[in-house]
Tab-separated table of C-alpha atoms in Angstrom:
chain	number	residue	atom	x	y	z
I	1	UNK	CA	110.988	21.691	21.620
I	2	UNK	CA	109.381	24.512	20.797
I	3	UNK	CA	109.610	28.019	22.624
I	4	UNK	CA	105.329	27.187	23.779
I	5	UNK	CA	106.036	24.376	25.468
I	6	UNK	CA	109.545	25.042	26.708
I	7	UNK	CA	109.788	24.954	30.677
I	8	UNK	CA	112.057	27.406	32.622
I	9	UNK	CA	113.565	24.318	34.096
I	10	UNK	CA	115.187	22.457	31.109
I	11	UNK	CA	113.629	18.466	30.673
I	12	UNK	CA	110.899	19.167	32.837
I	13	UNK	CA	107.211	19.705	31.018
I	14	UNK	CA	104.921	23.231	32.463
I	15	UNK	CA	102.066	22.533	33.701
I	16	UNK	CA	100.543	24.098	29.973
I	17	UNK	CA	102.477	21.615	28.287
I	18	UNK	CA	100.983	18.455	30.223
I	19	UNK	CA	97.203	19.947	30.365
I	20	UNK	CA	97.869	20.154	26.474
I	21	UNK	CA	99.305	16.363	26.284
I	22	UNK	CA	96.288	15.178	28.006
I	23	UNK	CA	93.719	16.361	25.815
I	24	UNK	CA	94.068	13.557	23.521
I	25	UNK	CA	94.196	10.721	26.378
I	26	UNK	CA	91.027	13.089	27.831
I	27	UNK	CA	89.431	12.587	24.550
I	28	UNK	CA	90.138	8.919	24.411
I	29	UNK	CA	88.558	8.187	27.480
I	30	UNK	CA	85.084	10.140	26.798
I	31	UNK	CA	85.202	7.851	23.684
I	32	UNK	CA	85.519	4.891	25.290
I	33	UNK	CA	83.032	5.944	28.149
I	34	UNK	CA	80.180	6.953	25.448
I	35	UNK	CA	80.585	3.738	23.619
I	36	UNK	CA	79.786	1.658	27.117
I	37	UNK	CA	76.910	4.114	27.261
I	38	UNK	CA	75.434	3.185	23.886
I	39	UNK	CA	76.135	-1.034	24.646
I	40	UNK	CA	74.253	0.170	27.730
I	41	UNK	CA	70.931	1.168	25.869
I	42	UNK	CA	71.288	-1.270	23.204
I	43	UNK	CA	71.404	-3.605	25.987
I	44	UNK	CA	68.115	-1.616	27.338
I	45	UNK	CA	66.163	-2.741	23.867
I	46	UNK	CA	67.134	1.520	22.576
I	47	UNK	CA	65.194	2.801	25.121
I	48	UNK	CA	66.068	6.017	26.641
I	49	UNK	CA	65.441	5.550	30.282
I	50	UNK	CA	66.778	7.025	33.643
I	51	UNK	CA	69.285	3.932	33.617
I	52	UNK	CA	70.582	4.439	30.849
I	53	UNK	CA	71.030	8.055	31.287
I	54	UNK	CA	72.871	7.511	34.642
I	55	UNK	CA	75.846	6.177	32.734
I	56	UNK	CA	76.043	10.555	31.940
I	57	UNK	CA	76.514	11.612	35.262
I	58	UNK	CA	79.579	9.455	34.803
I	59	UNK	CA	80.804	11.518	32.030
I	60	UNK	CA	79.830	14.671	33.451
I	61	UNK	CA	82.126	13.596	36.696
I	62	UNK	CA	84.501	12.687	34.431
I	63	UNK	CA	84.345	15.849	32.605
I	64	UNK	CA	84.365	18.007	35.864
I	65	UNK	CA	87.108	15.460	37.637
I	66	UNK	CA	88.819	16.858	34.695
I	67	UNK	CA	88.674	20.574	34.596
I	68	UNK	CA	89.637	20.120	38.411
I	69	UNK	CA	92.373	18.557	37.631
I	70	UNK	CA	93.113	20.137	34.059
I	71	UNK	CA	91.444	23.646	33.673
I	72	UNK	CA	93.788	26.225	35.210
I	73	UNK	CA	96.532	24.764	32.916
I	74	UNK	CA	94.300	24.050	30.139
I	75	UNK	CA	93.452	28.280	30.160
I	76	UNK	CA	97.126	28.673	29.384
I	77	UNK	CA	96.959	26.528	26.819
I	78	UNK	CA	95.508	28.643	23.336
I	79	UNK	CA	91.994	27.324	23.125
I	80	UNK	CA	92.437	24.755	25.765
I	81	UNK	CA	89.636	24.497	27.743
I	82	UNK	CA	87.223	25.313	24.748
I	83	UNK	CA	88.733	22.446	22.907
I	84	UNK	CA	88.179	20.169	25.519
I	85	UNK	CA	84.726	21.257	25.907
I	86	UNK	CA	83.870	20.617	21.928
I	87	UNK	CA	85.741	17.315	22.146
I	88	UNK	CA	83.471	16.427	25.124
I	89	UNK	CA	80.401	18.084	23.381
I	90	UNK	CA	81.420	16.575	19.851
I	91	UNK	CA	81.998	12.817	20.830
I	92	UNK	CA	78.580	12.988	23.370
I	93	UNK	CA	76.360	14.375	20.960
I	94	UNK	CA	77.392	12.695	18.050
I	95	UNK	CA	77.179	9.096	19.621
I	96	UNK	CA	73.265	9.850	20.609
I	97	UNK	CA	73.061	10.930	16.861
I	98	UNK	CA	74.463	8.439	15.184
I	99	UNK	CA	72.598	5.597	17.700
I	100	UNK	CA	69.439	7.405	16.781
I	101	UNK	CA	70.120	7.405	13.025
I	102	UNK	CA	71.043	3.526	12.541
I	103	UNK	CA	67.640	3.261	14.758
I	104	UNK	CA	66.137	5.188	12.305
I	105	UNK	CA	67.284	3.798	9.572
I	106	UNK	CA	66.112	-0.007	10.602
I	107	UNK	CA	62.931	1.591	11.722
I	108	UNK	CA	63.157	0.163	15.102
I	109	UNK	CA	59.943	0.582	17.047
I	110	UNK	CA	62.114	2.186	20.287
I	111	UNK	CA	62.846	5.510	18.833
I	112	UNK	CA	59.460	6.020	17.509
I	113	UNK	CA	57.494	8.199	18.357
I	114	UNK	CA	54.209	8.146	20.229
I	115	UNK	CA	51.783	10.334	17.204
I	116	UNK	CA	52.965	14.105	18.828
I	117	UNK	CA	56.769	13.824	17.979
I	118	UNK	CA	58.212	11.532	15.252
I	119	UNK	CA	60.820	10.406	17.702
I	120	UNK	CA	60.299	9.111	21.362
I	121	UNK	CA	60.452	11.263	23.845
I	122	UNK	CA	63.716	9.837	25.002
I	123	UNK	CA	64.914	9.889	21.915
I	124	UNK	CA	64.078	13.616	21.215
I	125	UNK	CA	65.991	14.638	24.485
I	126	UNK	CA	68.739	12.826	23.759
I	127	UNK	CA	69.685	14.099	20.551
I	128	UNK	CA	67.929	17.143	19.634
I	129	UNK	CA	67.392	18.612	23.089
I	130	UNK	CA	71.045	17.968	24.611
I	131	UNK	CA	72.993	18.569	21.107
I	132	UNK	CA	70.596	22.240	20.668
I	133	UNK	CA	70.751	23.190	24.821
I	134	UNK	CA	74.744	22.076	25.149
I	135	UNK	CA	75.397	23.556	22.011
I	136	UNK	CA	74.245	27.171	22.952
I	137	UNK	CA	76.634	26.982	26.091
I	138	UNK	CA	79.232	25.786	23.652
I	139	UNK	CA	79.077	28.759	21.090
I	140	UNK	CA	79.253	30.940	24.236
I	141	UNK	CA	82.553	29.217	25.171
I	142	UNK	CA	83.519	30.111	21.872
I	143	UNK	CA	82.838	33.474	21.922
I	144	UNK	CA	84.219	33.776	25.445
I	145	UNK	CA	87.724	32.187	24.299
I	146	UNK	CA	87.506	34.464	21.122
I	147	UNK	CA	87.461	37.109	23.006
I	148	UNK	CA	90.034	36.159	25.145
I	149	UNK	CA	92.187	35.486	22.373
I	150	UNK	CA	92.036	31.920	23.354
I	151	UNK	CA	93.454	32.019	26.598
I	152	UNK	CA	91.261	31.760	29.431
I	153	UNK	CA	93.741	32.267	32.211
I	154	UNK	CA	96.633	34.294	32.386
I	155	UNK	CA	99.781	33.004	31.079
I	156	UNK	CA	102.863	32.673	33.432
């Protein structure tokens, strides 16, 4: 065991050590979720449409249900809360990407676009807007945590 995630009470896990254990299960399960969210559209024909964005707000609970639960513990944790926020940000983002480039690739008529943008409108939002808008607010986090030398609450 190492001195990081040693508890004062010997056999028993801090609260730092758990919030850092459940990253990976965390990660897992925004995985899993995006995948049902990309059956969802195919299911949809590839269409970007308020259905098949609702399947978000899931992941955005999730993600919130989990900084809740997580976040104080996860600030104790070097980097913990930014990690979980680029895992999050990584595994969204790239699923919309990677959809949109296998549409692209086949030159499926749902992801093109209308004259004005070469991608649909849903389509651009999806990947371009969120990845460009969401990643902003993540290379703030960034610079937040490096200036907090990674730890984003105090450490006990």
């Amino acid at each position: 065991m190492t001195a990081s995630s040693a508890s004062p009470r010997a056999g028993i896990p801090s609260s730092a050590a758990r919030a850092h254990s459940s990253l990976l299960p965390y990660a897992l399960a925004v995985l899993v979720a995006t995948a049902v969210v990309h059956l969802l559209i195919v299911l949809a024909g590839n269409r970007i449409t308020v259905l098949t964005t609702l399947p978000l707000v899931v992941i955005a609970l999730g993600y919130a249900i989990y900084l809740v639960t997580y976040g104080r513990s996860l600030g104790r944790v070097r980097y913990g809360r930014l990690v979980a926020h680029a895992l999050t940000y990584a595994i969204v983002t790239t699923g919309y990407l990677l959809h949109a480039y296998v549409l692209l690739a086949s030159a499926a008529p749902a992801i093109q676009g209308d004259g004005h943008l070469a991608l649909d409108a849903g389509w651009f939002g999806a990947t371009v807007g969120m990845a460009g808008f969401w990643g902003l607010g993540l290379i703030a986090h960034g610079l937040a945590a490096l200036r907090e030398r990674g730890f984003e609450a105090p450490r006990a």
